[in-house]
Coordinates of C-alpha atoms in Angstrom, one line a residue:
M9 CA 44.3 111.3 117.6
T10 CA 40.9 110.1 116.2
A11 CA 39.8 106.6 115.9
D12 CA 40.1 106.6 112.1
S13 CA 43.7 108.0 112.2
L14 CA 45.1 104.5 112.1
E15 CA 44.0 104.1 108.6
G16 CA 46.4 106.6 107.2
A17 CA 49.4 105.6 109.1
V18 CA 51.9 102.8 108.8
Q19 CA 49.6 99.9 108.1
P20 CA 47.9 99.0 104.8
T21 CA 44.2 100.1 104.4
A22 CA 41.3 97.7 104.8
G23 CA 41.1 97.6 101.0
H24 CA 44.6 96.2 100.8
V25 CA 43.9 93.7 103.5
L26 CA 41.1 92.3 101.6
S27 CA 43.0 92.3 98.4
L28 CA 42.4 89.0 96.6
K29 CA 44.7 86.3 95.7
H30 CA 42.8 85.1 92.5
P31 CA 42.7 88.1 90.2
A32 CA 41.0 86.1 87.5
L33 CA 37.9 86.1 89.6
F34 CA 37.8 89.4 91.2
T35 CA 38.5 93.0 90.2
E36 CA 40.9 95.2 92.1
D37 CA 38.2 97.0 94.0
G38 CA 36.8 93.7 95.2
G39 CA 34.0 93.5 92.6
Q40 CA 33.0 90.1 91.1
M41 CA 34.1 89.1 87.7
P42 CA 32.0 86.8 85.5
C43 CA 32.9 83.2 85.7
P44 CA 34.3 81.6 82.5
R45 CA 32.1 78.6 82.8
K46 CA 28.3 78.4 83.4
D47 CA 28.6 74.9 85.1
A48 CA 31.4 76.1 87.5
R49 CA 31.2 74.5 90.9
P50 CA 31.7 76.4 94.1
L51 CA 35.0 74.5 94.8
L52 CA 37.4 75.2 92.0
A53 CA 40.8 73.9 93.2
I54 CA 43.0 73.0 96.1
D55 CA 46.5 74.5 96.0
E56 CA 49.8 73.4 97.5
N57 CA 49.0 75.1 100.8
N58 CA 45.6 73.1 101.1
N59 CA 43.6 76.2 100.3
E60 CA 40.3 75.7 98.6
W61 CA 39.7 78.3 95.9
T62 CA 36.0 79.0 95.2
E63 CA 34.6 80.4 92.0
P64 CA 31.3 82.4 92.3
L65 CA 28.6 81.0 90.0
E66 CA 27.6 83.1 87.1
Q67 CA 24.3 84.7 87.8
T68 CA 21.4 83.3 86.0
E69 CA 17.8 84.5 85.9
Q70 CA 17.1 82.2 88.9
E71 CA 20.2 83.7 90.7
S72 CA 19.7 87.3 89.9
A73 CA 20.9 90.0 92.3
T74 CA 18.7 90.3 95.4
D75 CA 18.0 93.1 97.8
S76 CA 16.7 91.4 100.9
L77 CA 19.5 91.1 103.4
R78 CA 19.5 94.6 104.8
P79 CA 15.7 95.0 104.4
F80 CA 15.2 91.8 106.4
Y81 CA 16.2 93.7 109.5
D82 CA 13.9 96.8 108.8
G83 CA 11.5 97.2 111.7
K84 CA 12.9 94.2 113.6
C85 CA 13.6 93.8 117.2
V86 CA 16.8 91.9 118.1
F87 CA 17.8 90.2 121.4
V88 CA 21.5 89.7 122.1
T89 CA 23.0 87.7 124.9
G90 CA 26.8 88.1 125.6
G91 CA 26.7 91.6 124.1
T92 CA 29.4 93.0 126.4
G93 CA 31.9 90.4 125.2
F94 CA 34.5 90.9 122.4
L95 CA 32.3 89.3 119.7
G96 CA 29.0 90.8 121.1
K97 CA 30.2 94.4 121.0
V98 CA 31.3 94.2 117.4
L99 CA 28.0 92.4 116.5
I100 CA 25.9 95.2 118.1
E101 CA 28.0 97.9 116.6
K102 CA 27.7 96.4 113.0
L103 CA 23.9 95.8 113.4
L104 CA 23.4 99.5 114.4
R105 CA 25.6 100.9 111.7
A106 CA 24.8 98.6 108.8
C107 CA 21.1 97.7 109.5
E108 CA 19.8 101.2 110.3
G109 CA 16.2 100.0 109.8
L110 CA 16.4 98.0 113.0
R111 CA 13.8 99.0 115.6
T112 CA 15.4 97.8 118.8
I113 CA 18.4 95.9 120.1
Y114 CA 17.7 94.4 123.6
I115 CA 20.9 93.5 125.4
L116 CA 20.9 91.0 128.3
L117 CA 23.1 92.5 131.1
R118 CA 23.8 91.1 134.5
P119 CA 25.0 92.9 137.6
K120 CA 28.8 92.6 137.9
R121 CA 31.7 93.9 140.1
G122 CA 29.2 95.8 142.3
L123 CA 27.5 97.6 139.4
T124 CA 23.8 97.2 138.5
S125 CA 22.7 96.2 135.0
E126 CA 21.8 99.9 134.2
Q127 CA 25.2 101.1 135.5
R128 CA 27.0 98.6 133.3
Y129 CA 24.8 99.6 130.3
R130 CA 25.8 103.3 130.8
E131 CA 29.4 102.1 130.7
F132 CA 28.8 99.9 127.7
V133 CA 27.4 102.6 125.4
R134 CA 30.5 104.7 126.2
H135 CA 32.8 102.1 124.9
P136 CA 35.3 103.1 122.2
V137 CA 33.8 100.4 119.8
F138 CA 30.9 102.9 119.3
D139 CA 33.1 106.0 118.6
R140 CA 32.3 106.0 114.9
L141 CA 28.5 105.8 115.7
R142 CA 28.8 108.5 118.4
S143 CA 30.6 110.9 116.0
K144 CA 28.4 110.3 112.9
T145 CA 25.0 108.9 113.9
P146 CA 24.6 109.1 117.7
Q147 CA 20.9 108.7 117.4
L148 CA 21.3 105.0 116.5
L149 CA 22.6 104.3 119.9
E150 CA 19.1 105.1 121.2
K151 CA 17.9 101.9 119.7
L152 CA 19.8 100.0 122.4
V153 CA 17.7 98.8 125.4
C154 CA 19.2 97.3 128.5
V155 CA 17.4 94.2 129.8
G156 CA 18.6 93.2 133.4
G157 CA 19.1 89.5 133.7
D158 CA 21.6 86.7 134.0
I159 CA 21.8 83.6 131.6
S160 CA 22.8 81.5 134.6
L161 CA 19.5 82.1 136.5
P162 CA 16.1 80.6 136.1
L163 CA 14.0 82.5 133.4
L164 CA 17.2 84.3 132.8
G165 CA 16.6 86.4 136.0
L166 CA 14.1 88.6 134.0
T167 CA 11.5 90.9 135.6
E168 CA 8.0 90.1 134.6
R169 CA 7.8 93.2 132.4
D170 CA 11.0 92.5 130.6
H171 CA 10.0 88.8 130.1
R172 CA 6.7 89.8 128.5
T173 CA 8.4 92.4 126.3
L174 CA 10.9 89.9 124.9
L175 CA 8.0 87.4 124.2
E176 CA 6.0 89.9 122.4
Q177 CA 8.6 92.0 120.6
V178 CA 11.6 90.0 119.6
H179 CA 12.1 88.7 115.9
I180 CA 15.7 87.7 115.9
V181 CA 18.0 86.3 118.7
F182 CA 21.8 86.0 118.7
H183 CA 22.9 83.8 121.5
V184 CA 26.6 84.8 122.0
A185 CA 26.8 84.5 125.9
A186 CA 29.2 81.8 127.1
T187 CA 32.3 81.3 129.2
V188 CA 35.3 81.0 126.9
R189 CA 37.8 80.3 129.6
F190 CA 39.5 76.9 128.8
N191 CA 40.3 76.3 132.4
E192 CA 36.8 77.1 133.8
G193 CA 35.5 74.7 136.4
L194 CA 33.0 72.1 135.0
I195 CA 30.1 73.4 137.1
E196 CA 30.6 77.1 136.0
A197 CA 31.2 76.1 132.4
A198 CA 28.0 73.9 132.4
L199 CA 25.9 76.5 134.2
L200 CA 26.7 79.2 131.5
N201 CA 27.3 77.3 128.3
T202 CA 24.7 74.4 128.6
I203 CA 22.0 75.1 131.2
G204 CA 22.0 78.8 130.3
T205 CA 21.4 77.9 126.7
K206 CA 18.5 75.6 127.7
R207 CA 16.8 78.5 129.5
L208 CA 17.3 80.7 126.5
L209 CA 15.8 78.1 124.2
D210 CA 12.8 77.8 126.5
L211 CA 12.3 81.5 126.4
C212 CA 12.5 81.6 122.6
D213 CA 10.0 78.8 122.4
S214 CA 7.4 81.2 123.7
M215 CA 8.3 84.2 121.5
R216 CA 5.4 85.0 119.4
Q217 CA 7.3 86.7 116.5
L218 CA 10.5 84.9 116.4
Q219 CA 11.8 84.5 112.9
S220 CA 15.5 83.5 113.5
L221 CA 17.7 82.3 116.3
V222 CA 21.5 82.0 115.9
H223 CA 23.5 80.0 118.4
V224 CA 27.3 80.7 118.5
S225 CA 29.2 77.6 119.2
T226 CA 32.9 76.8 118.4
A227 CA 34.6 75.0 115.6
Y228 CA 36.4 73.0 118.3
S229 CA 33.2 71.4 119.8
N230 CA 34.4 68.1 118.3
P231 CA 38.2 68.3 119.0
C232 CA 38.7 64.5 118.7
R233 CA 37.6 64.6 115.0
T234 CA 40.3 65.6 112.6
K235 CA 37.6 66.2 109.8
V236 CA 34.6 68.2 110.9
D237 CA 31.5 68.5 108.8
E238 CA 28.8 71.0 109.2
V239 CA 26.6 68.7 111.2
V240 CA 25.8 68.2 114.9
Y241 CA 27.7 65.1 116.1
P242 CA 26.6 62.9 119.0
P243 CA 27.9 64.4 122.3
P244 CA 29.9 62.4 124.9
M245 CA 26.8 62.2 127.0
D246 CA 23.1 63.0 126.8
P247 CA 22.4 66.8 127.5
D248 CA 19.5 66.2 129.8
Q249 CA 21.5 63.7 131.9
F250 CA 24.5 66.1 131.9
M251 CA 22.4 69.0 133.2
Q252 CA 20.7 66.8 135.8
C253 CA 24.1 65.7 137.0
I254 CA 25.3 69.2 137.3
Q255 CA 22.1 70.5 139.1
L256 CA 21.6 67.6 141.4
L257 CA 25.0 66.3 142.5
P258 CA 27.1 68.1 145.2
G259 CA 29.9 70.3 144.0
D260 CA 32.6 68.2 145.5
V261 CA 31.3 65.1 143.9
I262 CA 31.2 66.9 140.4
N263 CA 34.8 68.1 140.9
A264 CA 35.8 64.5 141.7
I265 CA 34.3 63.0 138.6
A266 CA 35.0 66.1 136.3
G267 CA 38.0 64.4 134.7
K268 CA 36.0 61.3 133.8
L269 CA 33.1 63.4 132.4
Q270 CA 35.5 65.5 130.3
G271 CA 36.8 62.3 128.7
T272 CA 38.9 63.0 125.6
H273 CA 38.0 66.7 125.5
P274 CA 40.9 69.0 126.3
N275 CA 39.0 71.3 128.5
T276 CA 35.5 72.0 129.9
Y277 CA 34.8 74.6 127.1
T278 CA 34.8 72.2 124.2
L279 CA 32.9 69.6 126.3
T280 CA 30.1 71.9 127.3
K281 CA 29.9 73.3 123.7
S282 CA 29.6 69.9 122.3
I283 CA 26.8 68.8 124.6
T284 CA 25.1 72.2 124.0
E285 CA 25.1 71.7 120.2
Q286 CA 23.1 68.5 120.7
L287 CA 20.7 70.4 123.1
V288 CA 20.1 73.1 120.4
A289 CA 19.5 70.5 117.7
Q290 CA 16.7 69.0 119.8
Y291 CA 14.8 72.2 119.3
A292 CA 15.2 72.3 115.5
D293 CA 11.6 71.1 114.9
R294 CA 10.2 73.8 117.2
L295 CA 12.4 76.8 116.6
P296 CA 13.9 78.6 113.5
L297 CA 17.5 78.2 114.6
C298 CA 21.0 77.6 113.2
I299 CA 24.4 77.1 114.7
V300 CA 27.6 79.2 113.7
R301 CA 30.9 77.6 114.7
P302 CA 33.8 80.2 114.7
S303 CA 37.3 79.0 115.1
I304 CA 39.8 81.2 117.0
V305 CA 38.3 84.7 116.9
T306 CA 40.9 87.4 116.3
G307 CA 41.2 91.1 115.7
A308 CA 39.1 92.9 113.0
V309 CA 39.9 93.1 109.3
A310 CA 38.2 96.4 108.9
E311 CA 35.3 96.9 111.3
P312 CA 34.7 98.8 113.5
Y313 CA 38.4 99.7 112.8
P314 CA 41.3 97.8 111.1
G315 CA 43.0 95.6 113.8
W316 CA 40.5 96.4 116.5
I317 CA 40.8 94.3 119.6
D318 CA 39.9 94.9 123.3
N319 CA 41.3 91.9 125.2
V320 CA 44.5 89.8 125.7
Y321 CA 42.9 86.4 125.6
G322 CA 44.5 83.5 123.7
I323 CA 46.5 84.3 120.6
T324 CA 46.1 88.0 121.1
G325 CA 48.0 88.0 124.3
I326 CA 50.7 85.8 122.8
M327 CA 51.2 88.2 119.9
M328 CA 51.3 91.1 122.4
E329 CA 54.1 89.4 124.3
I330 CA 56.0 88.5 121.1
G331 CA 55.8 92.2 120.3
R332 CA 57.2 93.1 123.7
G333 CA 60.0 90.5 123.4
T334 CA 59.0 88.6 126.5
I335 CA 58.3 85.3 124.7
S336 CA 61.1 83.2 123.3
S337 CA 59.5 79.6 123.0
I338 CA 56.0 78.4 122.2
M339 CA 54.8 74.9 122.2
C340 CA 53.4 74.5 118.7
D341 CA 53.7 72.3 115.6
E342 CA 54.6 75.0 113.1
R343 CA 53.8 72.6 110.1
C344 CA 50.0 72.6 111.0
T345 CA 47.6 74.9 109.4
M346 CA 46.3 77.3 112.0
D347 CA 42.6 78.4 112.0
V348 CA 41.8 82.0 113.0
I349 CA 38.8 84.0 111.9
P350 CA 38.7 87.9 112.2
V351 CA 35.9 89.1 114.5
D352 CA 34.1 91.3 111.9
I353 CA 33.9 88.3 109.5
V354 CA 32.2 86.3 112.3
C355 CA 29.7 89.1 112.9
N356 CA 28.9 89.3 109.2
T357 CA 28.3 85.5 109.2
L358 CA 26.0 85.8 112.2
I359 CA 24.0 88.6 110.6
A360 CA 23.8 86.8 107.2
A361 CA 23.0 83.4 108.9
A362 CA 20.0 84.9 110.7
W363 CA 18.8 86.3 107.4
E364 CA 19.2 83.0 105.5
N365 CA 17.8 81.0 108.4
A366 CA 14.6 83.0 108.4
Q367 CA 14.2 82.3 104.7
K368 CA 14.8 78.7 104.7
I369 CA 14.6 76.7 107.9
T370 CA 16.1 73.2 107.8
T371 CA 15.9 70.0 109.8
P372 CA 18.3 68.9 111.0
V373 CA 19.7 72.2 112.2
R374 CA 21.9 74.1 109.7
V375 CA 25.6 74.5 110.9
Y376 CA 28.1 77.0 109.5
N377 CA 31.8 76.2 110.1
C378 CA 33.1 79.9 110.2
T379 CA 36.7 79.0 109.6
S380 CA 39.7 79.9 107.5
G381 CA 41.8 76.8 107.1
Q382 CA 40.2 75.3 104.0
V383 CA 39.3 78.7 102.5
N384 CA 42.5 80.6 102.8
G385 CA 44.8 78.7 105.2
I386 CA 48.1 79.8 106.7
K387 CA 50.6 77.7 108.5
W388 CA 51.7 78.5 112.1
H389 CA 55.4 79.1 111.0
E390 CA 54.3 81.6 108.4
Y391 CA 51.9 83.4 110.9
G392 CA 54.7 83.5 113.4
R393 CA 57.3 84.8 110.9
I394 CA 55.0 87.7 109.8
T395 CA 54.1 88.5 113.5
Q396 CA 57.8 88.8 114.4
Q397 CA 58.6 90.9 111.3
C398 CA 55.7 93.3 112.3
A399 CA 56.8 93.4 115.9
V400 CA 60.3 94.7 114.7
R401 CA 59.0 97.0 112.0
N402 CA 56.3 98.7 114.2
P403 CA 57.5 98.2 117.8
T404 CA 55.8 99.4 120.9
K405 CA 57.4 101.7 123.4
Y406 CA 56.6 99.0 126.0
V407 CA 59.0 96.5 124.2
M408 CA 61.4 95.0 126.9
L409 CA 63.6 92.7 124.9
Y410 CA 64.3 92.4 121.2
P411 CA 61.5 90.2 119.7
G412 CA 62.6 86.7 118.8
F413 CA 60.9 83.3 119.4
R414 CA 60.7 79.8 118.1
F415 CA 57.9 77.2 117.8
R416 CA 58.9 73.9 119.5
T417 CA 57.4 70.4 119.9
N418 CA 60.1 69.2 122.3
R419 CA 58.6 69.9 125.7
L420 CA 61.9 69.5 127.7
M421 CA 63.6 72.0 125.4
H422 CA 60.6 74.3 125.7
K423 CA 60.6 74.2 129.4
L424 CA 64.4 74.8 129.5
V425 CA 64.1 77.9 127.3
E426 CA 61.0 79.1 129.2
L427 CA 63.0 79.0 132.5
L428 CA 66.1 80.6 131.1
L429 CA 64.6 83.2 128.8
H430 CA 61.1 83.8 130.3
F431 CA 61.2 83.5 134.0
L432 CA 64.9 84.4 134.8
P433 CA 64.6 87.8 133.0
A434 CA 61.3 88.3 134.6
Y435 CA 62.7 87.8 138.1
L436 CA 65.7 90.0 137.4
F437 CA 63.5 92.8 136.2
D438 CA 61.4 92.4 139.4
V439 CA 64.6 92.6 141.5
L440 CA 65.4 95.9 139.7
M441 CA 62.0 97.2 140.2
R442 CA 62.1 96.4 143.9
A443 CA 65.4 98.2 144.2
Q444 CA 63.8 101.3 142.7
G445 CA 60.8 101.1 145.0
A446 CA 58.4 100.0 142.3
K447 CA 56.0 97.1 142.4
P448 CA 57.3 94.0 140.8
I449 CA 54.9 92.6 138.1
M450 CA 57.1 90.8 135.5
A451 CA 57.0 87.4 137.2
K452 CA 53.3 87.7 137.6
I453 CA 52.8 88.5 133.9
A454 CA 55.2 85.7 132.8
K455 CA 53.1 83.2 134.8
R456 CA 49.9 84.5 133.5
F457 CA 51.0 84.1 129.9
Q458 CA 52.5 80.7 130.5
K459 CA 49.1 79.6 131.7
A460 CA 47.4 81.1 128.6
A461 CA 50.0 79.4 126.3
D462 CA 49.5 76.0 128.1
T463 CA 45.7 76.1 127.8
G464 CA 46.0 76.9 124.1
E465 CA 48.7 74.3 123.5
Y466 CA 46.3 71.6 122.4
F467 CA 45.0 73.7 119.5
A468 CA 48.5 74.6 118.5
M469 CA 49.7 71.1 118.3
H470 CA 46.8 69.7 116.2
E471 CA 45.3 70.4 112.8
W472 CA 41.7 70.0 111.8
T473 CA 39.9 70.0 108.4
F474 CA 36.7 72.0 108.7
R475 CA 34.2 71.5 105.8
N476 CA 32.6 74.9 104.8
D477 CA 29.9 74.0 102.2
N478 CA 27.2 75.9 104.1
L479 CA 29.5 78.8 104.8
L480 CA 30.6 79.1 101.2
G481 CA 26.9 78.8 100.0
L482 CA 26.0 81.6 102.4
G483 CA 28.8 83.7 101.0
N484 CA 27.7 83.2 97.5
R485 CA 24.1 84.3 98.4
V486 CA 25.4 87.4 100.3
R487 CA 27.5 88.4 97.3
R488 CA 24.4 88.3 95.1
D489 CA 22.7 90.6 97.4
R490 CA 22.8 94.4 96.9
A491 CA 24.4 94.8 100.5
G492 CA 26.8 91.9 99.9
S493 CA 30.0 94.1 99.9
D494 CA 29.1 95.1 103.5
F495 CA 28.7 91.6 104.8
R496 CA 31.7 89.5 103.7
C497 CA 31.4 86.0 105.2
D498 CA 34.7 84.3 104.4
V499 CA 38.4 85.1 104.2
G500 CA 39.0 83.9 100.7
G501 CA 40.7 87.1 99.6
L502 CA 42.4 87.9 102.9
D503 CA 46.0 89.2 102.6
W504 CA 47.4 87.6 105.8
A505 CA 50.6 89.8 105.8
A506 CA 48.5 93.0 105.7
Y507 CA 46.0 91.6 108.1
I508 CA 48.6 90.5 110.8
E509 CA 50.3 94.0 110.5
N510 CA 47.0 95.7 111.2
Y511 CA 46.3 93.3 114.0
M512 CA 49.7 94.0 115.7
L513 CA 49.0 97.8 115.3
G514 CA 45.6 97.2 116.8
I515 CA 47.2 95.4 119.8
R516 CA 49.6 98.3 120.1
R517 CA 47.0 100.9 120.1
F518 CA 43.7 99.5 121.5
V519 CA 45.3 97.2 124.1
L520 CA 48.6 98.8 125.1
K521 CA 47.2 102.3 124.6
D522 CA 50.4 103.1 122.7
E523 CA 49.6 105.8 120.0
L524 CA 51.4 106.1 116.8
D525 CA 53.3 109.3 117.7
S526 CA 55.6 107.1 119.9
M527 CA 56.8 105.0 117.0
G528 CA 60.0 106.9 116.4
Q529 CA 60.9 106.5 120.1
A530 CA 60.0 102.8 120.1
R531 CA 62.2 102.2 117.0
V532 CA 65.2 103.8 118.6
K533 CA 64.6 101.7 121.6
I534 CA 64.4 98.4 119.7
Q535 CA 67.6 99.2 117.9
R536 CA 69.3 99.5 121.3
L537 CA 67.8 96.3 122.3
L538 CA 69.1 94.6 119.2
W539 CA 72.7 95.8 120.1
L540 CA 72.1 94.6 123.6
K541 CA 71.1 91.1 122.3
R542 CA 74.1 90.9 120.0
L543 CA 76.5 91.9 122.9
L544 CA 74.9 89.3 125.1
Q545 CA 75.2 86.7 122.4
L546 CA 78.9 87.6 121.9
G547 CA 79.5 87.4 125.7
A548 CA 77.8 84.0 125.8
L549 CA 80.1 82.8 123.0
L550 CA 83.2 84.2 124.7
L551 CA 82.2 82.6 128.0
L552 CA 81.7 79.3 126.2
Y553 CA 85.1 79.6 124.4
Y554 CA 86.7 80.3 127.8
V555 CA 85.1 77.4 129.5
C556 CA 85.9 75.0 126.7
G557 CA 89.6 76.2 126.8
L558 CA 89.7 75.8 130.5
L559 CA 88.4 72.2 130.2
F560 CA 90.8 71.4 127.5
R561 CA 93.8 72.7 129.6
M562 CA 92.6 70.8 132.6
Q563 CA 92.4 67.6 130.5
R564 CA 95.9 68.0 129.3
V565 CA 97.3 68.5 132.8

């Protein structure tokens, strides 16, 4: 089955996913309709779900269509850190495919798992994310150049030759590299997220042709603020003092005071990202830079393929286990508006932000909150309901129990359900597997996803309001460009039901490696699991009836 075969199967097409909820403003094919008022403002209304509807401004002579976004990249050399990560791979694929005039993309690669940088590069270019390029325009992959190095090392661990090449050739930098593990130790998180960024900024400061530098942060860099504007807020401590502390103090001392340094931040990730933003802002008068803050990055709307995903981190792993029926309870306030943003929308924002930043450098540093909550929000309970429906409608052959779960805010009840419906079945499955001579894995999987759910609990129990003025302004400028339809920067027209179905199908295919030809078999299996669930429920009711009757008779005696 080809990589494109998913488009003609059960799920809606990308065009349906991007169907728009405001037909008065857009045509069916996504084209822009004229605004009824010339003085219309970007923010039109806020509906009952707290969604902000934006109305594109009518084009005037001063705001006529442009043709500069794609040409901006013609002949340019781009340097990408974090290129092998989920976001980095999609960014590089999009740059190669949509900005064919690019001259070179330099990718910083460190040795890892016993492989050299060059060996990892050879693996990287064979990744399925590049299947479309390999089949249609394989010559574009020749624009990729491996640069051996490590963001955590002085001078990024570059050779003298590579260092000189970057200083002389690079025009645009995308700094995507970071550790996104919420439970990362403070030393490791600081080394990669903060100190590594400082080293990159120093390198960029010497680049002779640099036109734009985009730093990828997170919308949750200021988790203690319920309303987050597109500005850099004062960090919990001075970046220079923080880096000196990490570099000079012994590791055991840092670990001992890590809790105090973390303060009100829920984890080391948001702490180091907050400090790093201030560090980046200090270079605003010396470098053409901007900051993009994505919220929770999820599977693709359309590119490189609808529903594309290649990891089980965060919400993706939770959705996968909902589909397999192994999760029955999640700590979450379902009344809150969640904030997820598809990976291809983030990549489009990065590409467009670099373009806009080169045209108009601002001080203080320009920040884009790349979020969905105030543009086209969805509540947790609605997202969960659609996810469960998709899990039943398009099951995987790896389903183990009939999908069904509940969001809970009562921790005691959650732990009780987790014990009875997560861990007890997992241990029973492992006993059966041992009896059959197989390796027991279910308890290990249950513990892993319990840990993942616990680390994300803070974000599922709180709600934030992210201002999006800069992002919406960028979206308007992109729409006025000839290439605008290829670089959507917001989710204003996203059909969540179609998107989530594609996302679940993407998890099924790209993560579980379960092709669509097994769908019939999986649907038969899930019907059997439904009958098993009903029989177990009936058995539980009969047992309860028997126990109650027994207690009643004992009381009468």
